[in-house]
Amino acid sequence: MTSASASWGPDFAALESVDPDIARILLAERDRLNDGLQLIASENFTSPSVLAALGSTLSNKYAEGYPGKRYYGGCEVVDEAESLGIERAKTLFGADHANLQPHSGANANLAVYGAFMKPGETLLAMSLPHGGHLTHGAKVSFTGKWFNAVHYGVSATTEDIDYDQMRDLAHEHRPKMIICGGSAIPRLIDFAAFRAVADEVGAILMVDAAHFIGLVAGKAIPSPVPYADVVTFTTHKVLRGPRGGMLVCKSEHAAALDKAVFPMMQGGPLMHAVAAKAVALKEAATPEYAAYARQVIANAQALTEGLAAEGMRPVSGGTDTHLALLDLQGIGVTGAEAEARAGAARIVLNKNAIPYDPAPPSVASGIRVGTPATTTQGMDEADMRLIASLIGRAVKDPNGSQTAAVADEVRALVANKPAYAS
Ligand code: DSN
């Protein structure tokens, strides 16, 4: 029950009193995070500052519109938070304009379609089985149902983006929009090549940077911002902010994209999430964050080399980013088996299709691993080499004889570097 004296910020004691079931679940999830290795490439551990903004009274406020142009009274305080976040995003990414309101990466992408495309028009994007994303025109997504989606993939020899195929398809189909980025791309993307092709065919270039924008923020890899008409991303992956989406764009697209986010696609923004995004952007502008971003890549490379030594073949030969895709066919283990065996030993990773995968997605021939969360915990290359050997022991162990011993070693490793204080 809320009262005049109710705590205005996160109050776990109040939650335990009012709803012990949910309180218990929150503690169990904290313990799960502290009791294993989190190698899901799209996950991370947000800071206490970000969590404080998320658990704040800004959740109460309706603020449809944008700073200074709202459809509700009483927005003068949340206006400050959103304006601060917009300025921080523009500065951090060197962008003309930023919109912090998309509730998710999918919503940010949806807004870009809303701004630039009509149903039936053509888009060109990376195919999902080769590392793209559902919202890039997959048949099960509205983007594949409402638009004519054409897909490029990776070369069978290099397993990197087939830029020649992409260019040929662009000239053949004259897409309204070209998209690059995805969920399982270990290599750097040649944004200049995409820009050149977009210019040749008169297409809008959208970069879905959800996976790697946190590395861009830390200046650890090149930025797509100078090349793209619009860059969409999530805020909770390497970037280490709250769960949510964002976009930055060139000034000539600002009005259309703002209108597409609200009122075309969304109603009231989640102002607590907007404030938490602003906090994450401030954190991402620090030298400590830049060192973290570089370490994420160094760790991913060390982990990939270690897994290769265990007989797991890195797709494309390695990684330039925070994630790696490993082909397990050489060790005779499916992605689903590897996910289950590693999970039983407290190592959380996901099965993943590899390019030209003979297995269905529910089984998959590969796994995807990423290093944002373990790097946030303070782990380094030596830890990654140990983790690779633990994964090898767990995954190449069909009868589970190693599971308990590996789990004990995992617990010993994370005990020194807990994700969250108890
Ligand atoms: N589901 C996210 C990922 O894991 O990459 C992308 O949306």
XYZ file of C-alpha atoms and ligand atoms in Angstrom:
429
model
C 0.000 0.000 0.000
C 1.448 3.360 -0.996
C 1.440 6.099 1.604
C 2.827 9.594 1.943
C 5.835 8.100 3.715
C 6.441 5.320 1.189
C 10.041 4.932 0.125
C 10.556 6.727 -3.203
C 13.260 4.402 -4.488
C 14.107 0.709 -4.566
C 12.992 -0.818 -1.263
C 13.609 -4.533 -1.112
C 12.328 -4.823 2.455
C 8.966 -3.464 1.289
C 8.855 -5.988 -1.529
C 9.663 -8.867 0.839
C 6.842 -7.761 3.083
C 4.229 -7.174 0.376
C 5.129 -9.959 -2.050
C 7.473 -12.583 -0.617
C 6.964 -14.773 -3.693
C 8.371 -12.234 -6.128
C 11.062 -11.225 -3.585
C 12.162 -14.863 -3.405
C 12.261 -15.081 -7.205
C 14.420 -11.935 -7.438
C 16.874 -13.368 -4.923
C 16.908 -16.701 -6.750
C 17.787 -14.953 -10.011
C 20.571 -12.981 -8.288
C 21.896 -16.287 -6.921
C 21.644 -17.918 -10.361
C 23.738 -15.089 -11.822
C 26.277 -15.412 -9.006
C 26.404 -19.189 -9.213
C 27.474 -19.694 -12.815
C 29.070 -18.283 -15.934
C 26.862 -16.152 -18.161
C 28.120 -16.453 -21.735
C 24.970 -15.402 -23.610
C 26.425 -12.861 -26.070
C 23.454 -10.502 -25.745
C 23.389 -10.310 -21.928
C 25.302 -8.282 -19.369
C 25.184 -7.073 -15.747
C 23.848 -3.537 -15.380
C 25.319 -1.251 -12.749
C 23.555 -0.419 -9.460
C 23.103 3.137 -10.815
C 21.195 1.868 -13.841
C 19.105 -0.425 -11.641
C 18.323 2.506 -9.305
C 17.003 4.595 -12.198
C 14.926 1.630 -13.380
C 13.360 1.179 -9.955
C 12.369 4.832 -9.610
C 9.214 6.949 -9.540
C 9.835 7.922 -13.164
C 7.941 4.718 -13.909
C 4.794 6.560 -12.827
C 4.867 9.334 -15.404
C 2.955 9.500 -18.658
C 4.958 11.593 -21.093
C 3.642 10.957 -24.604
C 5.545 13.244 -26.942
C 9.056 14.597 -26.630
C 10.800 17.071 -24.275
C 8.979 20.427 -24.411
C 6.195 18.943 -26.589
C 4.211 16.556 -24.378
C 0.560 15.590 -24.288
C 0.518 15.569 -20.454
C 1.224 18.127 -17.746
C 3.891 17.643 -15.119
C 6.575 16.531 -17.557
C 9.113 19.220 -16.713
C 11.231 16.841 -14.605
C 11.205 13.852 -16.964
C 11.928 16.303 -19.811
C 15.267 16.974 -18.153
C 16.113 13.258 -17.981
C 15.231 12.628 -21.625
C 17.025 15.759 -22.871
C 20.136 14.780 -20.940
C 20.002 11.283 -22.424
C 19.546 12.625 -25.968
C 22.526 14.966 -25.623
C 24.679 12.195 -24.141
C 23.791 9.838 -27.005
C 24.548 12.493 -29.639
C 27.925 13.246 -28.046
C 28.911 9.618 -27.408
C 28.086 8.450 -30.928
C 28.777 11.695 -32.832
C 25.197 11.605 -34.123
C 22.948 14.438 -35.327
C 19.889 13.128 -33.505
C 18.899 10.472 -30.967
C 15.635 8.904 -29.831
C 15.714 7.036 -26.502
C 12.074 5.958 -26.447
C 11.955 2.602 -28.314
C 10.925 -0.042 -25.805
C 13.189 -2.616 -27.470
C 15.470 -3.182 -30.421
C 12.585 -4.734 -32.349
C 10.512 -1.599 -31.698
C 13.350 0.618 -32.885
C 13.526 -1.412 -36.090
C 9.760 -1.285 -36.438
C 9.921 2.519 -36.270
C 12.492 2.602 -39.069
C 10.171 0.530 -41.275
C 7.346 2.894 -40.308
C 9.378 5.936 -41.288
C 10.713 4.713 -44.618
C 8.710 1.794 -46.021
C 5.208 0.954 -47.158
C 3.803 -2.587 -47.096
C 4.927 -4.553 -50.144
C 8.133 -2.602 -50.662
C 11.486 -4.386 -50.783
C 14.188 -4.598 -48.155
C 17.588 -6.281 -48.408
C 19.088 -7.728 -45.230
C 21.265 -10.520 -43.901
C 19.536 -13.877 -43.729
C 18.590 -15.087 -40.257
C 20.294 -18.510 -40.574
C 23.515 -16.727 -41.572
C 23.493 -14.414 -38.538
C 20.784 -11.799 -39.261
C 17.737 -11.034 -37.114
C 14.034 -11.907 -37.034
C 13.059 -8.280 -37.640
C 15.142 -8.138 -40.812
C 12.453 -9.789 -42.895
C 12.243 -13.317 -41.481
C 9.044 -15.043 -42.617
C 7.776 -15.519 -39.039
C 8.128 -11.771 -38.328
C 5.728 -9.063 -39.505
C 8.737 -7.687 -41.395
C 8.747 -10.785 -43.590
C 4.953 -10.821 -43.912
C 4.398 -7.148 -44.788
C 7.520 -6.442 -46.842
C 9.257 -8.153 -49.721
C 12.400 -9.328 -47.977
C 15.461 -10.325 -49.994
C 18.431 -11.769 -48.135
C 22.175 -11.904 -48.608
C 24.331 -14.313 -46.608
C 27.907 -15.231 -45.892
C 30.327 -16.734 -48.367
C 30.662 -20.513 -48.011
C 34.442 -20.190 -48.069
C 35.176 -17.198 -45.803
C 31.968 -17.394 -43.734
C 32.074 -13.579 -43.700
C 29.410 -11.382 -45.360
C 29.291 -11.984 -49.109
C 29.561 -8.350 -50.218
C 29.458 -9.264 -53.914
C 26.175 -11.137 -53.435
C 24.778 -8.214 -51.430
C 25.672 -5.759 -54.202
C 24.269 -8.017 -56.954
C 20.985 -8.489 -55.057
C 20.730 -4.735 -54.450
C 21.075 -4.006 -58.160
C 18.630 -6.775 -59.103
C 15.899 -5.899 -56.573
C 16.423 -2.124 -56.020
C 15.412 -2.275 -52.325
C 13.945 0.724 -50.550
C 16.129 -0.112 -47.576
C 19.330 -2.078 -46.990
C 20.006 -3.433 -43.497
C 23.244 -4.692 -42.030
C 23.901 -6.124 -38.598
C 22.482 -9.159 -36.840
C 22.698 -11.510 -33.892
C 25.520 -13.883 -34.744
C 28.132 -11.945 -36.726
C 31.595 -12.366 -35.215
C 33.397 -10.173 -37.764
C 33.534 -6.413 -38.296
C 31.094 -5.126 -40.899
C 32.359 -2.981 -43.795
C 29.923 -0.081 -43.381
C 31.550 1.888 -46.216
C 30.785 -0.988 -48.619
C 27.132 -0.994 -47.535
C 26.950 2.816 -47.899
C 28.376 2.618 -51.407
C 25.812 0.020 -52.499
C 22.958 1.941 -50.853
C 24.022 5.043 -52.795
C 24.277 3.076 -56.055
C 20.654 1.926 -55.792
C 19.180 4.905 -53.901
C 18.362 2.919 -50.729
C 18.164 3.975 -47.099
C 20.948 2.309 -45.074
C 19.911 1.055 -41.655
C 22.538 -0.471 -39.380
C 21.143 -2.674 -36.637
C 24.007 -2.279 -34.175
C 22.277 -3.937 -31.214
C 25.061 -6.427 -30.663
C 28.098 -4.243 -31.105
C 27.063 -0.648 -30.270
C 28.641 -1.057 -26.830
C 31.992 -1.701 -28.510
C 31.459 1.388 -30.679
C 30.669 3.440 -27.563
C 34.000 2.367 -26.085
C 35.807 3.198 -29.367
C 36.957 -0.435 -29.555
C 35.639 -0.964 -33.118
C 34.716 1.405 -35.983
C 31.398 3.256 -35.833
C 28.564 2.855 -38.341
C 27.192 6.324 -37.505
C 29.032 8.267 -40.252
C 27.768 5.829 -42.901
C 24.201 4.998 -41.925
C 20.996 6.940 -42.379
C 19.858 5.403 -39.108
C 21.482 3.168 -36.505
C 19.195 1.158 -34.222
C 20.265 -0.745 -31.153
C 19.340 -2.296 -27.876
C 20.786 -0.790 -24.723
C 21.300 -3.922 -22.657
C 23.960 -5.904 -24.503
C 27.658 -4.846 -24.503
C 26.423 -1.283 -23.781
C 25.360 -2.508 -20.313
C 22.298 -0.313 -19.896
C 18.698 -1.190 -19.101
C 16.675 -3.525 -21.317
C 15.412 -1.332 -24.144
C 16.036 0.211 -27.550
C 17.351 3.421 -29.036
C 18.160 4.925 -32.399
C 20.478 7.628 -33.720
C 20.175 9.166 -37.171
C 21.087 11.910 -39.590
C 19.278 15.203 -39.015
C 17.238 14.955 -42.239
C 15.532 11.814 -40.875
C 14.996 13.055 -37.308
C 11.398 14.251 -37.681
C 10.229 11.162 -39.605
C 11.847 8.753 -37.140
C 10.567 10.597 -34.063
C 7.027 10.470 -35.515
C 7.473 6.780 -36.309
C 8.498 5.959 -32.718
C 5.639 8.064 -31.324
C 2.784 8.158 -32.223
C 3.053 5.607 -35.056
C 4.495 2.631 -33.130
C 4.394 3.385 -29.430
C 2.387 5.273 -26.840
C 3.823 6.610 -23.619
C 7.582 6.216 -23.199
C 8.949 4.285 -20.215
C 10.561 7.264 -18.506
C 12.337 5.168 -15.865
C 13.974 3.224 -18.715
C 14.797 6.461 -20.562
C 16.514 7.787 -17.406
C 18.382 4.486 -16.983
C 19.536 4.711 -20.617
C 20.880 8.202 -19.835
C 22.821 6.758 -16.881
C 24.288 3.990 -19.046
C 25.332 6.532 -21.690
C 27.152 8.562 -19.037
C 28.915 5.423 -17.792
C 29.832 4.488 -21.376
C 31.654 7.792 -21.893
C 34.304 7.034 -19.241
C 37.876 5.738 -19.755
C 37.000 2.753 -17.535
C 34.248 1.798 -19.933
C 36.597 2.088 -22.935
C 39.030 -0.295 -21.195
C 36.133 -2.684 -20.544
C 35.106 -2.575 -24.236
C 38.632 -3.437 -25.369
C 38.791 -6.244 -22.794
C 35.474 -7.681 -24.025
C 37.107 -8.246 -27.423
C 40.394 -9.562 -25.993
C 38.378 -11.990 -23.871
C 36.240 -13.122 -26.820
C 39.395 -13.815 -28.823
C 41.014 -15.763 -25.971
C 37.818 -17.758 -25.409
C 37.537 -18.515 -29.131
C 41.132 -19.723 -29.342
C 40.581 -21.913 -26.298
C 37.427 -23.430 -27.750
C 39.204 -24.049 -31.062
C 41.851 -25.973 -29.118
C 38.979 -28.084 -27.743
C 37.993 -29.031 -31.309
C 35.188 -26.492 -31.764
C 35.677 -24.733 -35.088
C 35.233 -20.937 -34.989
C 32.939 -19.886 -37.836
C 34.864 -17.397 -40.064
C 38.063 -18.436 -38.289
C 37.712 -16.247 -35.208
C 36.177 -13.045 -33.917
C 36.728 -9.271 -33.994
C 33.950 -8.562 -31.538
C 32.341 -9.749 -28.309
C 30.952 -13.025 -29.670
C 31.992 -16.188 -31.400
C 30.070 -18.853 -33.258
C 31.471 -22.374 -32.913
C 30.772 -25.268 -35.259
C 30.568 -28.467 -33.184
C 30.271 -30.971 -36.029
C 33.943 -31.914 -35.644
C 33.367 -33.145 -32.095
C 30.089 -34.903 -32.964
C 27.938 -32.844 -30.587
C 24.837 -30.815 -31.535
C 24.251 -27.265 -30.381
C 21.287 -28.402 -28.286
C 23.384 -31.080 -26.566
C 26.187 -28.600 -25.900
C 23.776 -26.031 -24.443
C 22.274 -28.654 -22.116
C 25.596 -30.168 -21.021
C 27.232 -26.778 -20.368
C 24.094 -25.590 -18.563
C 24.180 -28.599 -16.249
C 27.722 -27.532 -15.313
C 26.568 -23.914 -14.565
C 27.843 -22.486 -17.876
C 25.028 -20.638 -19.656
C 25.370 -20.343 -23.433
C 23.054 -20.891 -26.388
C 22.780 -23.293 -29.280
C 22.976 -21.435 -32.572
C 22.604 -22.229 -36.244
C 25.814 -21.947 -38.218
C 25.806 -20.815 -41.862
C 24.651 -23.625 -44.176
C 23.643 -25.632 -41.099
C 22.389 -29.150 -41.951
C 20.493 -29.338 -38.624
C 17.171 -27.597 -37.844
C 17.362 -24.438 -35.639
C 15.894 -26.319 -32.655
C 18.941 -28.622 -32.715
C 21.599 -26.516 -34.514
C 25.197 -27.497 -35.213
C 26.758 -24.661 -33.264
C 26.897 -22.622 -30.120
C 27.217 -18.855 -29.653
C 29.296 -17.474 -26.795
C 29.938 -13.892 -25.740
C 32.056 -12.109 -23.156
C 30.230 -8.913 -22.052
C 28.990 -10.302 -18.723
C 32.181 -12.095 -17.692
C 34.219 -9.014 -18.610
C 31.949 -6.834 -16.479
C 32.758 -9.268 -13.639
C 36.446 -8.468 -14.128
C 37.551 -11.641 -15.887
C 40.525 -11.639 -18.256
C 42.184 -13.796 -20.925
C 43.522 -16.327 -18.384
C 39.980 -16.792 -17.063
C 38.778 -17.270 -20.654
C 41.312 -20.018 -21.280
C 40.095 -21.794 -18.154
C 36.454 -21.304 -19.197
C 37.202 -22.776 -22.647
C 38.667 -25.894 -21.057
C 35.673 -26.193 -18.710
C 33.285 -25.885 -21.672
C 35.295 -28.551 -23.496
C 35.078 -30.926 -20.538
C 31.347 -30.377 -20.080
C 30.349 -30.486 -23.738
C 32.440 -33.520 -24.746
C 31.017 -35.575 -21.885
C 27.911 -37.463 -23.039
C 27.350 -39.358 -19.791
C 27.782 -36.350 -17.474
C 30.653 -37.863 -15.501
C 32.437 -34.475 -15.475
C 29.401 -32.299 -14.747
C 29.725 -31.982 -10.970
C 33.493 -31.402 -11.069
C 33.168 -28.730 -13.780
C 30.338 -27.036 -11.869
C 32.559 -26.892 -8.779
C 35.338 -25.223 -10.786
C 32.831 -22.755 -12.244
C 31.606 -21.870 -8.747
C 35.192 -21.366 -7.538
C 35.888 -19.052 -10.493
C 32.812 -16.857 -10.072
C 33.055 -16.788 -6.255
C 36.038 -14.423 -6.582
C 34.241 -12.188 -9.065
C 30.503 -12.208 -8.253
C 28.138 -10.480 -10.642
C 26.251 -8.803 -7.792
C 27.035 -8.397 -4.100
C 24.842 -10.555 -1.899
N 17.689 -12.217 -29.007
C 18.807 -11.347 -29.219
C 20.110 -12.088 -29.195
O 20.274 -12.931 -28.336
O 20.984 -11.837 -30.004
C 18.652 -10.552 -30.453
O 17.415 -9.956 -30.491
